[in-house]
Amino acid sequence: MPQDPTEPRVVVTGPPRRTRRASGYYRPRTEIDEQTTLGHTYVRSLMRTQLRAALTVFAVLGLLIGPLPLLFAAMPDARRLEWAVLGFGLYAPMVLLARWHVRRAERNERDFVRLVEDR
């Protein structure tokens, strides 16, 4: 049977398969990519936490190494002790501080990515 061209065509639809995100959906990654004020605040927060970790390591190193010249000046005949302290006594604390700093920096970056990634 031929269809009458004047009959209206019926369209059957189902529920939408994909839903669009609301236009006001908050995405921190977009804020950072577009260099908005909020994105700048996110990045500045990450940089501040990284700087805090670095300054902590610097302060501990300063407290550890800073008094050594005074100690060496108080004992002028202890050349071998100076080399032993500088060569062996400082190596382990410096390695531990470096390891702590790297782990802290990586944790800060992981926390930042977790904050910024799309959910």
mmCIF file of C-alpha atoms in Angstrom:
data_model
loop_
_atom_site.group_PDB
_atom_site.id
_atom_site.type_symbol
_atom_site.label_atom_id
_atom_site.label_comp_id
_atom_site.label_asym_id
_atom_site.label_seq_id
_atom_site.Cartn_x
_atom_site.Cartn_y
_atom_site.Cartn_z
ATOM 1 C CA MET A 1 0.000 0.000 0.000
ATOM 2 C CA PRO A 2 1.408 3.315 -0.905
ATOM 3 C CA GLN A 3 1.679 5.801 1.879
ATOM 4 C CA ASP A 4 -0.283 8.994 1.629
ATOM 5 C CA PRO A 5 2.186 11.954 1.437
ATOM 6 C CA THR A 6 -0.139 14.103 3.524
ATOM 7 C CA GLU A 7 0.018 11.767 6.542
ATOM 8 C CA PRO A 8 2.280 13.060 9.297
ATOM 9 C CA ARG A 9 5.377 11.039 9.947
ATOM 10 C CA VAL A 10 5.686 9.553 13.437
ATOM 11 C CA VAL A 11 9.117 9.494 15.114
ATOM 12 C CA VAL A 12 9.656 7.039 17.925
ATOM 13 C CA THR A 13 12.376 7.971 20.394
ATOM 14 C CA GLY A 14 13.728 6.317 23.499
ATOM 15 C CA PRO A 15 15.613 7.648 26.472
ATOM 16 C CA PRO A 16 18.780 9.487 25.538
ATOM 17 C CA ARG A 17 21.816 7.230 25.389
ATOM 18 C CA ARG A 18 24.270 9.923 26.344
ATOM 19 C CA THR A 19 23.601 12.666 28.765
ATOM 20 C CA ARG A 20 25.331 15.951 28.438
ATOM 21 C CA ARG A 21 26.893 17.556 31.441
ATOM 22 C CA ALA A 22 25.215 20.616 32.730
ATOM 23 C CA SER A 23 26.659 23.819 31.347
ATOM 24 C CA GLY A 24 27.614 24.922 34.845
ATOM 25 C CA TYR A 25 29.619 21.737 35.487
ATOM 26 C CA TYR A 26 32.730 22.556 37.458
ATOM 27 C CA ARG A 27 35.980 21.241 35.957
ATOM 28 C CA PRO A 28 39.224 22.344 37.614
ATOM 29 C CA ARG A 29 41.353 21.019 34.749
ATOM 30 C CA THR A 30 39.585 23.376 32.374
ATOM 31 C CA GLU A 31 40.200 26.238 34.774
ATOM 32 C CA ILE A 32 43.924 25.473 34.726
ATOM 33 C CA ASP A 33 44.096 24.979 30.954
ATOM 34 C CA GLU A 34 42.283 28.244 30.297
ATOM 35 C CA GLN A 35 44.520 30.040 32.830
ATOM 36 C CA THR A 36 41.677 31.570 34.755
ATOM 37 C CA THR A 37 42.099 33.123 38.173
ATOM 38 C CA LEU A 38 40.857 29.944 39.824
ATOM 39 C CA GLY A 39 43.268 27.829 37.772
ATOM 40 C CA HIS A 40 46.098 30.160 38.752
ATOM 41 C CA THR A 41 45.113 29.676 42.385
ATOM 42 C CA TYR A 42 45.264 25.887 42.005
ATOM 43 C CA VAL A 43 48.740 25.991 40.482
ATOM 44 C CA ARG A 44 49.951 28.531 43.033
ATOM 45 C CA SER A 45 48.718 26.227 45.807
ATOM 46 C CA LEU A 46 50.732 23.333 44.365
ATOM 47 C CA MET A 47 53.823 25.510 44.055
ATOM 48 C CA ARG A 48 53.408 26.726 47.628
ATOM 49 C CA THR A 49 53.273 23.190 49.017
ATOM 50 C CA GLN A 50 56.326 22.197 46.962
ATOM 51 C CA LEU A 51 58.197 25.262 48.214
ATOM 52 C CA ARG A 52 57.239 24.450 51.806
ATOM 53 C CA ALA A 53 58.721 20.951 51.458
ATOM 54 C CA ALA A 54 61.917 22.335 49.910
ATOM 55 C CA LEU A 55 62.324 24.968 52.610
ATOM 56 C CA THR A 56 61.829 22.323 55.284
ATOM 57 C CA VAL A 57 64.669 20.265 53.814
ATOM 58 C CA PHE A 58 66.824 23.381 53.519
ATOM 59 C CA ALA A 59 66.197 24.302 57.168
ATOM 60 C CA VAL A 60 67.046 20.822 58.415
ATOM 61 C CA LEU A 61 70.229 20.808 56.337
ATOM 62 C CA GLY A 62 71.118 24.249 57.657
ATOM 63 C CA LEU A 63 70.677 23.084 61.235
ATOM 64 C CA LEU A 64 72.664 19.935 60.533
ATOM 65 C CA ILE A 65 75.560 21.452 58.572
ATOM 66 C CA GLY A 66 75.560 25.017 59.912
ATOM 67 C CA PRO A 67 77.263 24.342 63.258
ATOM 68 C CA LEU A 68 79.982 22.145 61.735
ATOM 69 C CA PRO A 69 82.455 25.004 61.021
ATOM 70 C CA LEU A 70 82.188 26.076 64.662
ATOM 71 C CA LEU A 71 82.774 22.501 65.782
ATOM 72 C CA PHE A 72 85.803 22.159 63.496
ATOM 73 C CA ALA A 73 87.201 25.511 64.655
ATOM 74 C CA ALA A 74 86.927 24.370 68.275
ATOM 75 C CA MET A 75 89.044 21.292 67.483
ATOM 76 C CA PRO A 76 91.891 22.466 65.215
ATOM 77 C CA ASP A 77 93.907 19.223 65.423
ATOM 78 C CA ALA A 78 91.104 16.879 64.387
ATOM 79 C CA ARG A 79 91.599 16.756 60.589
ATOM 80 C CA ARG A 80 90.630 13.113 60.306
ATOM 81 C CA LEU A 81 87.519 13.700 62.377
ATOM 82 C CA GLU A 82 86.479 16.488 60.013
ATOM 83 C CA TRP A 83 86.737 14.232 56.980
ATOM 84 C CA ALA A 84 84.994 11.398 58.758
ATOM 85 C CA VAL A 85 82.113 13.638 59.774
ATOM 86 C CA LEU A 86 81.841 15.236 56.333
ATOM 87 C CA GLY A 87 82.314 12.004 54.409
ATOM 88 C CA PHE A 88 80.369 9.502 56.459
ATOM 89 C CA GLY A 89 78.423 11.313 59.128
ATOM 90 C CA LEU A 90 76.487 13.580 56.774
ATOM 91 C CA TYR A 91 75.903 11.132 53.957
ATOM 92 C CA ALA A 92 73.106 9.128 55.575
ATOM 93 C CA PRO A 93 71.096 12.150 56.819
ATOM 94 C CA MET A 94 71.393 13.861 53.434
ATOM 95 C CA VAL A 95 70.214 10.737 51.596
ATOM 96 C CA LEU A 96 67.296 10.369 53.996
ATOM 97 C CA LEU A 97 66.350 14.033 53.569
ATOM 98 C CA ALA A 98 66.556 13.756 49.793
ATOM 99 C CA ARG A 99 64.401 10.641 49.851
ATOM 100 C CA TRP A 100 61.851 12.329 52.115
ATOM 101 C CA HIS A 101 61.758 15.376 49.841
ATOM 102 C CA VAL A 102 61.160 13.337 46.678
ATOM 103 C CA ARG A 103 58.408 11.308 48.337
ATOM 104 C CA ARG A 104 56.779 14.462 49.674
ATOM 105 C CA ALA A 105 56.931 16.197 46.279
ATOM 106 C CA GLU A 106 55.413 13.177 44.541
ATOM 107 C CA ARG A 107 52.655 12.979 47.155
ATOM 108 C CA ASN A 108 51.895 16.691 46.676
ATOM 109 C CA GLU A 109 51.628 16.158 42.928
ATOM 110 C CA ARG A 110 49.408 13.088 43.368
ATOM 111 C CA ASP A 111 47.107 15.036 45.664
ATOM 112 C CA PHE A 112 46.972 17.867 43.138
ATOM 113 C CA VAL A 113 46.116 15.506 40.273
ATOM 114 C CA ARG A 114 43.425 13.851 42.397
ATOM 115 C CA LEU A 115 41.976 17.276 43.105
ATOM 116 C CA VAL A 116 42.024 18.370 39.490
ATOM 117 C CA GLU A 117 41.093 15.235 37.570
ATOM 118 C CA ASP A 118 37.608 14.936 36.150
ATOM 119 C CA ARG A 119 35.239 12.749 38.082
#
